[in-house]
PDB file of C-alpha atoms in Angstrom:
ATOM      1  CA  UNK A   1      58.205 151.486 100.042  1.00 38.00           C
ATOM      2  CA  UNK A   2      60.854 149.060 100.895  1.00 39.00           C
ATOM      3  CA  UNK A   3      60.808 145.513  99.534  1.00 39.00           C
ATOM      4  CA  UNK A   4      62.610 142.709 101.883  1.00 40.00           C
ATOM      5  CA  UNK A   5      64.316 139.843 100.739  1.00 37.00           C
ATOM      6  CA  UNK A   6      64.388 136.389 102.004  1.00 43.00           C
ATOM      7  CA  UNK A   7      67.335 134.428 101.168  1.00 44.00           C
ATOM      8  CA  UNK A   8      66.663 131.086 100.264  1.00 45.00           C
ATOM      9  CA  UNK A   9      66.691 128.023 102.603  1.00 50.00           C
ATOM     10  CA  UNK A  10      69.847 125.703 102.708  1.00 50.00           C
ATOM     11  CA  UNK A  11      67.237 122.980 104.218  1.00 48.00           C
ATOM     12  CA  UNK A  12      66.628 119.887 102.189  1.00 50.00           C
ATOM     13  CA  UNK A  13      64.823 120.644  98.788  1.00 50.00           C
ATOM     14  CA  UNK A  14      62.010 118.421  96.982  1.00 54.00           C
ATOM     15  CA  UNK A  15      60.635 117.458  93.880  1.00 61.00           C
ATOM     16  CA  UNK A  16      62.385 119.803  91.586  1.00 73.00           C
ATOM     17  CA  UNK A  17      64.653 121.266  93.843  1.00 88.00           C
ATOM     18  CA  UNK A  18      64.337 125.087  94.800  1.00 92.00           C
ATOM     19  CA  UNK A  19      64.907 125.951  91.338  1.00 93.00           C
ATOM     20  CA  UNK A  20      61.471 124.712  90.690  1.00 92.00           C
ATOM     21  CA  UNK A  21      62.080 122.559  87.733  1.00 93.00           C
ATOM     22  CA  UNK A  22      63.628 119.751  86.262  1.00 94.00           C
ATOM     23  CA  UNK A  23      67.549 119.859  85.162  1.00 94.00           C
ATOM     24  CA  UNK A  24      67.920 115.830  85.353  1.00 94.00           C
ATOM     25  CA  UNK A  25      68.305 116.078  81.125  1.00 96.00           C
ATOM     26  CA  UNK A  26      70.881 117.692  81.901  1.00 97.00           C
ATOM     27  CA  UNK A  27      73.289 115.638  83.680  1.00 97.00           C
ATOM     28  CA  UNK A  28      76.157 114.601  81.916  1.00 98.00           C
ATOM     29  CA  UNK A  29      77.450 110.522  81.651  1.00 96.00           C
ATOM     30  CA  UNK A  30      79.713 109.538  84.391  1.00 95.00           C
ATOM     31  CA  UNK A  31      82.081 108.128  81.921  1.00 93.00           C
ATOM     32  CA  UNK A  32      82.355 112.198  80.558  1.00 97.00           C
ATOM     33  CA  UNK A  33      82.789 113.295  84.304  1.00 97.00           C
ATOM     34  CA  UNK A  34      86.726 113.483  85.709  1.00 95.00           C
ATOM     35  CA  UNK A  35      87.756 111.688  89.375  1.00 95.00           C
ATOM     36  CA  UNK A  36      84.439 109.410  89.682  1.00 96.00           C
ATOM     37  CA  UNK A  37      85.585 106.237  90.953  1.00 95.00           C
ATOM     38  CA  UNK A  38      84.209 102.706  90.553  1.00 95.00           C
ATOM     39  CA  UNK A  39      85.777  99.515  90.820  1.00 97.00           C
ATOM     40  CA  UNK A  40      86.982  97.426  87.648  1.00 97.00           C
ATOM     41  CA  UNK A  41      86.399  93.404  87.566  1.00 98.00           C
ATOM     42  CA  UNK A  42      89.877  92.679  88.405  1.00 98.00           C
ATOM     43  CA  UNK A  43      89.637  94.661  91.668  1.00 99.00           C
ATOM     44  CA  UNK A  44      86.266  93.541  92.695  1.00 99.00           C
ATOM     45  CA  UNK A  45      87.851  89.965  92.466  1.00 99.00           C
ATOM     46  CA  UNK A  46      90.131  91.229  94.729  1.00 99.00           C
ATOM     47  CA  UNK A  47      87.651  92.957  97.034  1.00 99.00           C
ATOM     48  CA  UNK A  48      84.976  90.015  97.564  1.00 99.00           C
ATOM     49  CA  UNK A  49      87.793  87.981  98.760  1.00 99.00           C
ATOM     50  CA  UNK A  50      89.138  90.817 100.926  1.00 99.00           C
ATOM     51  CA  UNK A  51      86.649  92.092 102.494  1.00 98.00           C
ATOM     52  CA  UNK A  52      85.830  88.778 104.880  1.00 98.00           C
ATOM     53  CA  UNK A  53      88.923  89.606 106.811  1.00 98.00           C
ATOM     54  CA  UNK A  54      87.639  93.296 107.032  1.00 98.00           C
ATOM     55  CA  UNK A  55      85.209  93.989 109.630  1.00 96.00           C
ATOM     56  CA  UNK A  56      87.357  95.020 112.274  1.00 94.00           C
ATOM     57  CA  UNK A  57      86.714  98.459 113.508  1.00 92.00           C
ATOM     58  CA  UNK A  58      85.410  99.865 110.407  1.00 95.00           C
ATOM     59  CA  UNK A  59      88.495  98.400 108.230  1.00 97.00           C
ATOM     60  CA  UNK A  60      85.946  97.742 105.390  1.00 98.00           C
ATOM     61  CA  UNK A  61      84.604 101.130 104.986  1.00 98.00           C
ATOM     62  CA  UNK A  62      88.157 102.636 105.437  1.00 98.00           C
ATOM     63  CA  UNK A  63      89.538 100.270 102.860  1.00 99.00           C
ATOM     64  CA  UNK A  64      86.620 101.842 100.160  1.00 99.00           C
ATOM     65  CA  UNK A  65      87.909 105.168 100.845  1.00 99.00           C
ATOM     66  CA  UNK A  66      91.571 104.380 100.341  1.00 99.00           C
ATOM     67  CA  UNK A  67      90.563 102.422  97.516  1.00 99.00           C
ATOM     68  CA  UNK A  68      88.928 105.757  95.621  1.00 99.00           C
ATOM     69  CA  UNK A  69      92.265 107.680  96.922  1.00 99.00           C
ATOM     70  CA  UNK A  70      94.752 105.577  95.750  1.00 99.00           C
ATOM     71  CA  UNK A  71      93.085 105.308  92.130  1.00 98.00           C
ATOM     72  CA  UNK A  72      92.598 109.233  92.503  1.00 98.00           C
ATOM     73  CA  UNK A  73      96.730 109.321  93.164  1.00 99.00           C
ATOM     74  CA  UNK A  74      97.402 106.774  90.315  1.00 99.00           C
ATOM     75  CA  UNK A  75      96.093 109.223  88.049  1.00 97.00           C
ATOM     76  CA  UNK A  76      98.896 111.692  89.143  1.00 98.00           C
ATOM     77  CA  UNK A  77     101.809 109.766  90.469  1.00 99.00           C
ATOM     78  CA  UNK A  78     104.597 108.827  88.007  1.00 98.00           C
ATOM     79  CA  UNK A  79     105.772 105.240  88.383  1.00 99.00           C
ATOM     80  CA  UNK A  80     103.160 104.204  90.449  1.00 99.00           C
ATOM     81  CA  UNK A  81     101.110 100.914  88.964  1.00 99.00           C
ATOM     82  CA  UNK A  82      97.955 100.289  89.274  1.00 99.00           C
ATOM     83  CA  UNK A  83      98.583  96.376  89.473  1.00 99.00           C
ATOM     84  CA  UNK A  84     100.409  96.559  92.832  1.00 99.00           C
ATOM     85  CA  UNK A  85      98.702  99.944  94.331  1.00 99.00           C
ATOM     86  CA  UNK A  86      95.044  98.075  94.501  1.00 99.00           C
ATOM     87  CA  UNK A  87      95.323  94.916  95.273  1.00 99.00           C
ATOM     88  CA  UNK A  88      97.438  96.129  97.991  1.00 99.00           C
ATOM     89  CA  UNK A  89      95.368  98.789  99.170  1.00 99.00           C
ATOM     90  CA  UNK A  90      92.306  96.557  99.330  1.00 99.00           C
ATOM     91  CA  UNK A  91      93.978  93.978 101.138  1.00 99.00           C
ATOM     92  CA  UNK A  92      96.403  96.210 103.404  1.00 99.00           C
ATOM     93  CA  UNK A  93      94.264  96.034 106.769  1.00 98.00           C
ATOM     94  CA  UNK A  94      92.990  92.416 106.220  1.00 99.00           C
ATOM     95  CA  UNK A  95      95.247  91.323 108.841  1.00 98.00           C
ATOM     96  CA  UNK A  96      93.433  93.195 111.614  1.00 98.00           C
ATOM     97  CA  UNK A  97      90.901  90.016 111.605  1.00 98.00           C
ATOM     98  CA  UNK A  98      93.847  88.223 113.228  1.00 98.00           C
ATOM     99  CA  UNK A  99      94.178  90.864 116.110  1.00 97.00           C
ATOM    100  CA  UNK A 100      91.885  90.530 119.136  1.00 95.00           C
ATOM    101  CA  UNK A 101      89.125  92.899 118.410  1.00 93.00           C
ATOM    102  CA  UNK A 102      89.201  94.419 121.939  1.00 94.00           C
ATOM    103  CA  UNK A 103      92.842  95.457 121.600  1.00 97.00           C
ATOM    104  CA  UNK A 104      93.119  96.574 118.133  1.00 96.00           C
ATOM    105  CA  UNK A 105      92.037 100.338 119.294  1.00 97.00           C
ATOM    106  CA  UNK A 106      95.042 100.136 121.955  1.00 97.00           C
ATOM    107  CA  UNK A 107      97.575  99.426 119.196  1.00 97.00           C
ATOM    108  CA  UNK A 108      96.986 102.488 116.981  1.00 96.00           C
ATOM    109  CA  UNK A 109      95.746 105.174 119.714  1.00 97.00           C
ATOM    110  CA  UNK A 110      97.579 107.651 120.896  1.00 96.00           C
ATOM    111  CA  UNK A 111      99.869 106.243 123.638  1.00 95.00           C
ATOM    112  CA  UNK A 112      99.265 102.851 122.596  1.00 96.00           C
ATOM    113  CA  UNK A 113      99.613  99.693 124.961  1.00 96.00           C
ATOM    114  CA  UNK A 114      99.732  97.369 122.425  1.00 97.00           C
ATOM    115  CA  UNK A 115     102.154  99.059 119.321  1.00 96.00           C
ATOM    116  CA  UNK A 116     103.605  95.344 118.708  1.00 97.00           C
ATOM    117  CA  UNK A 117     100.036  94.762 117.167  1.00 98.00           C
ATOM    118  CA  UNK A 118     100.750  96.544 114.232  1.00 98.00           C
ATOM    119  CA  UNK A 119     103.300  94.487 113.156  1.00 98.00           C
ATOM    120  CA  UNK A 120     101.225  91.338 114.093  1.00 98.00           C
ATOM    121  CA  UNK A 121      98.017  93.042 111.326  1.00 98.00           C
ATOM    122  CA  UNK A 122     100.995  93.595 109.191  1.00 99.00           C
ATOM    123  CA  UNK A 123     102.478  90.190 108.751  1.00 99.00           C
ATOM    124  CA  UNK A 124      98.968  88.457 108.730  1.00 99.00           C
ATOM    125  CA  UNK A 125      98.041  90.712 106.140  1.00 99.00           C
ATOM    126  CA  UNK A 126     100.621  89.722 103.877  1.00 99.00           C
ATOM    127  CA  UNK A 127      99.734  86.657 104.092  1.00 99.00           C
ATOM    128  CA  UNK A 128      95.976  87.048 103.550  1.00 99.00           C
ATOM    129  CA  UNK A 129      97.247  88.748 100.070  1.00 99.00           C
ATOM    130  CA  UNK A 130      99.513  85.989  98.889  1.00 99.00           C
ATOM    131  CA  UNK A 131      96.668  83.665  99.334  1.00 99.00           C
ATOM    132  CA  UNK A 132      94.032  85.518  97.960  1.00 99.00           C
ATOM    133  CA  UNK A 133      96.084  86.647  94.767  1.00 99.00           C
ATOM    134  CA  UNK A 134      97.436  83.556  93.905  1.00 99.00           C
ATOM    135  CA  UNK A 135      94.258  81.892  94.006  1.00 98.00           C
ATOM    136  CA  UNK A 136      93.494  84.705  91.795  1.00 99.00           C
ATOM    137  CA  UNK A 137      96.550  83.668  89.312  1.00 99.00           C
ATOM    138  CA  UNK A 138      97.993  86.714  89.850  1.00 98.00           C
ATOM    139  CA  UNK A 139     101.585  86.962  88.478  1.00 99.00           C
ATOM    140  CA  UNK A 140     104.261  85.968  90.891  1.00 99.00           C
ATOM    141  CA  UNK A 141     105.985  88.640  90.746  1.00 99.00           C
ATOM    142  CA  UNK A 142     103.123  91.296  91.528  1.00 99.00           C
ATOM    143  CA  UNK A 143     102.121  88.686  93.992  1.00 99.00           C
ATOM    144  CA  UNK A 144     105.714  89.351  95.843  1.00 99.00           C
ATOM    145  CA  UNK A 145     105.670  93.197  95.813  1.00 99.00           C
ATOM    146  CA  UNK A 146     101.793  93.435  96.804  1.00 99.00           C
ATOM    147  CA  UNK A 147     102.641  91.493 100.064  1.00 99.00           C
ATOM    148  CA  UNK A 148     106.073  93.067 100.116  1.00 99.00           C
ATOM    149  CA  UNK A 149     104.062  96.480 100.792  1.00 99.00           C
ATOM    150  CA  UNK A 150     101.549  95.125 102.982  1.00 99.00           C
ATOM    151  CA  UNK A 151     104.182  93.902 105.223  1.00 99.00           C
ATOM    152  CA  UNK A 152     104.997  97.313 106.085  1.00 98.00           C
ATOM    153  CA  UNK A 153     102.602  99.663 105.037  1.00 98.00           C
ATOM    154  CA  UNK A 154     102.890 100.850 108.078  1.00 97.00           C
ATOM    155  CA  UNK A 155     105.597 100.244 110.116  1.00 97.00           C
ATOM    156  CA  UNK A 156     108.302 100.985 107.257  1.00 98.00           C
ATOM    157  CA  UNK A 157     108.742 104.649 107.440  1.00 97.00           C
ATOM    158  CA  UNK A 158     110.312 105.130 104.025  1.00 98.00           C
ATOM    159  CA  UNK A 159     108.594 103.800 100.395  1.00 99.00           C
ATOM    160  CA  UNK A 160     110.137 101.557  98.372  1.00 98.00           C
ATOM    161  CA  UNK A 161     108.750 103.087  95.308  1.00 99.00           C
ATOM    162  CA  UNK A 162     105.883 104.774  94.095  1.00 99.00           C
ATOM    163  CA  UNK A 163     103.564 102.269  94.478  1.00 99.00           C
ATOM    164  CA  UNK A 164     104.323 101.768  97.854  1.00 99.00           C
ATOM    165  CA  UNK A 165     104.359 105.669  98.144  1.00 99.00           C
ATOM    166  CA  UNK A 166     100.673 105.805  96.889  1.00 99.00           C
ATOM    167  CA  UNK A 167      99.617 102.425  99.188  1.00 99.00           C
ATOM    168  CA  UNK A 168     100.827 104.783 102.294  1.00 99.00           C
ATOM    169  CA  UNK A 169      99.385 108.194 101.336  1.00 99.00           C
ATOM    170  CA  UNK A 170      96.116 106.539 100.265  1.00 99.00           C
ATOM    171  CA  UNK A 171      95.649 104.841 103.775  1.00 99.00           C
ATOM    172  CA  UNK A 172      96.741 107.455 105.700  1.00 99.00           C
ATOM    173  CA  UNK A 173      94.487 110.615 104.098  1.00 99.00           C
ATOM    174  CA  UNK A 174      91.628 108.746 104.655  1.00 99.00           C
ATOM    175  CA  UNK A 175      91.879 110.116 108.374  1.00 98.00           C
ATOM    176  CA  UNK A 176      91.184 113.194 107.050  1.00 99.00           C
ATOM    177  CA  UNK A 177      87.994 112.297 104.955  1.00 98.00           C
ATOM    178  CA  UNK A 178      84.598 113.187 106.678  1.00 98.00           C
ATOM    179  CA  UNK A 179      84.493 109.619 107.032  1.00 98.00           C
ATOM    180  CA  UNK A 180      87.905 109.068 108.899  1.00 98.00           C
ATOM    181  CA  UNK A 181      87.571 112.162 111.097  1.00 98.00           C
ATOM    182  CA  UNK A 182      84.035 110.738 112.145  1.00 98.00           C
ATOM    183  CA  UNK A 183      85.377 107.365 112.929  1.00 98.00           C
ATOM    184  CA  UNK A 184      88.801 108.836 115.249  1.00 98.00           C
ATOM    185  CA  UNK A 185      86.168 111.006 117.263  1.00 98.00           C
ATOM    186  CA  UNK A 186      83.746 108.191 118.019  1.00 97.00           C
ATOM    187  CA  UNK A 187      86.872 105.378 118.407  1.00 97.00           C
ATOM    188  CA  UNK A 188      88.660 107.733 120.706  1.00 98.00           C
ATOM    189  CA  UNK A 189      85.498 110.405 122.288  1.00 98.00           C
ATOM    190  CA  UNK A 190      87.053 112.989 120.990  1.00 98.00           C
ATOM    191  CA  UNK A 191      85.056 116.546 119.706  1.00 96.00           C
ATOM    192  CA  UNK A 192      85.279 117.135 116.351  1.00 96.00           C
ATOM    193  CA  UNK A 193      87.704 119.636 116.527  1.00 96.00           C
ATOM    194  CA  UNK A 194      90.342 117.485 118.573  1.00 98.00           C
ATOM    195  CA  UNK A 195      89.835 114.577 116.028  1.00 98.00           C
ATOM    196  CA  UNK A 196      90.944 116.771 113.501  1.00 98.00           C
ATOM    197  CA  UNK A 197      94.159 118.261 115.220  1.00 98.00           C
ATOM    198  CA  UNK A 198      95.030 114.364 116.104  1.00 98.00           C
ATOM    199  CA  UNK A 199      94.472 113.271 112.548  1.00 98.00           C
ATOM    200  CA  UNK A 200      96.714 116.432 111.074  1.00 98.00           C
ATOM    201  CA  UNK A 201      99.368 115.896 113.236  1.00 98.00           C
ATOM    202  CA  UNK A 202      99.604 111.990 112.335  1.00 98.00           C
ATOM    203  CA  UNK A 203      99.271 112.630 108.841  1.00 99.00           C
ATOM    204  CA  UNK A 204     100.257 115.628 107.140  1.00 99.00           C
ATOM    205  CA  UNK A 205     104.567 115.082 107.958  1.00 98.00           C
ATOM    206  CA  UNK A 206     104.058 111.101 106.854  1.00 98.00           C
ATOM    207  CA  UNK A 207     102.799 111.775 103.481  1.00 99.00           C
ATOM    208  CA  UNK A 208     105.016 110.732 100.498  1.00 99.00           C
ATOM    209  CA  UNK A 209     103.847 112.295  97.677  1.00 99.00           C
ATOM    210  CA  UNK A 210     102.943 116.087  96.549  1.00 99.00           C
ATOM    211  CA  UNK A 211      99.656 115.171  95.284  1.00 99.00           C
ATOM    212  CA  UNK A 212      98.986 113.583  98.544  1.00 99.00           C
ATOM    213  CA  UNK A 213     100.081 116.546 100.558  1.00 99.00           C
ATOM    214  CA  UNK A 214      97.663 119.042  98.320  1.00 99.00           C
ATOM    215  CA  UNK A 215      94.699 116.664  99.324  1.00 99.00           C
ATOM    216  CA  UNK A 216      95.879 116.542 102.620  1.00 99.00           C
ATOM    217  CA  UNK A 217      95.454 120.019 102.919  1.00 99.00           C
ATOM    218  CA  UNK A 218      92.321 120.669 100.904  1.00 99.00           C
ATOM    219  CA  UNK A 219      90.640 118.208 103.604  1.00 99.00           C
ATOM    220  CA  UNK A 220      92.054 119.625 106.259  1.00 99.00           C
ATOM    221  CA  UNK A 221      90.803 123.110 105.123  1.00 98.00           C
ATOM    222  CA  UNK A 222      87.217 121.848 104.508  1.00 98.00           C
ATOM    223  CA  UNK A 223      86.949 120.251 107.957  1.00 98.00           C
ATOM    224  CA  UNK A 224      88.328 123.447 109.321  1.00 97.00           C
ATOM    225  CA  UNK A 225      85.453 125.375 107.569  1.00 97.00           C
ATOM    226  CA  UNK A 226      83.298 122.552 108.907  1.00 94.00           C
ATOM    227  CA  UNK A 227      83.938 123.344 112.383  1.00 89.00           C
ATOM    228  CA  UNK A 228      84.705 126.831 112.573  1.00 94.00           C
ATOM    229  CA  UNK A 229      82.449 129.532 114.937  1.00 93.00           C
ATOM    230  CA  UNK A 230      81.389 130.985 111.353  1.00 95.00           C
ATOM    231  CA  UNK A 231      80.142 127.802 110.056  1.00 93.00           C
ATOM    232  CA  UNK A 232      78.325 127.376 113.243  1.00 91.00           C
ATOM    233  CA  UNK A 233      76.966 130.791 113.603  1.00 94.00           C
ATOM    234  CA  UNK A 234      75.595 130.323 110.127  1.00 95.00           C
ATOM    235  CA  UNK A 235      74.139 126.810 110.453  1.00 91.00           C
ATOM    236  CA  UNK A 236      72.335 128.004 113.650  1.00 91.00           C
ATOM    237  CA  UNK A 237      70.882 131.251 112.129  1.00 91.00           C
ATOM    238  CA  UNK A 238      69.460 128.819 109.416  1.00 88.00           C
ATOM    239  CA  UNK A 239      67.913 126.586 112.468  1.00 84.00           C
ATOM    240  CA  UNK A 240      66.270 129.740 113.923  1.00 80.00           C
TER     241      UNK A 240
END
């Protein structure tokens, strides 16, 4: 007599999960766990006073994603400091706030009718973070090269050093989180599958750093996977 076998769900699971009992006990610390990210005092300082000049087109959710990259890069990047890579990255897009809201999309698109905006967000930026971080008593001379890289994080094509290097990578891989692919098909009505082909082509050549080239590519792989016919045919068999 032959026996079938169901396979189980990938639906959502309850109560104990579909093992069917509880493994909570079990879960270690996060302080014991590699690559979790949370923000330290000295960069929530930095953050409450940031992110009023960040909701611009999704500039505050962006900036917590290149926030949790950059510190992920720090870990792995030789030279690059962690007192001039977050500051800057939290207060890189703050100058967006000064950019008519209803043009900012038609400076960064493809094509774009309004590329001198970029260097407006730029130099407005830099001067939302030498406010902000000298009210903070921030050295003076961290003060200079924070605003020194927002300036041109990213208009200057080359890095002028590896915290600069990390400041650019961070910001530009978060096109390729789930996050930043959702946000470039919904900004520009693209399908998912043309978001990600824009994003790859604006990102992978512009990275600065090997670390930030692996990452590129592990995202890009996963959002392949994502949106690939076997992906699909699976997720619909599992709708069935």
């Amino acid at each position: 007599m032959e026996t079938s076998i169901t396979a189980p769900s990938r639906g959502s699971a309850h109560g104990d999960g579909l093992l069917g009992r509880d493994v909570s006990a079990f879960v270690p610390e996060s302080a014991d766990v590699p690559g979790l990210i949370e923000m330290a005092p000295a960069e929530q300082d930095v953050w409450d006073r940031a992110v009023q000049h960040l909701h611009v087109r999704d500039n505050d959710v962006h900036t917590t994603y290149a926030f949790g990259i950059a510190k992920a890069l720090l870990e792995v990047v030789d030279g690059a400091r962690a007192e001039i890579v977050l500051p800057a990255i939290l207060l890189h897009d703050t100058g967006w706030s000064r950019v008519p809201e209803d043009q900012v999309l038609e400076a960064i698109a493809p094509r774009p009718r309004h590329p001198e905006l970029v260097r407006v967000h730029e130099a407005e930026g830099a001067r939302i973070a030498r406010v902000v971080l000298e009210d903070l008593g921030r050295d003076p001379a961290v003060v200079d090269e924070v605003v020194d890289i927002v300036a041109g994080h990213d208009s200057r094509p080359e890095a002028m050093s590896p915290s600069d290097a990390v400041v650019k990578d961070a910001d530009k891989l978060w096109r390729l989180t789930p996050h930043g692919l959702a946000t470039v098909q919904r900004w520009f009505g693209l399908r998912p599958d043309q978001a990600l082909r824009l994003v790859g082509a604006r990102t992978h050549a512009y990275l600065h750093t090997e670390p930030a080239r692996a990452m590129a590519r592990a995202l890009a792989a996963i959002a392949s996977i994502d949106h690939s016919p076997q992906r699909r045919a699976l997720d619909a068999q599992v709708a069935q």
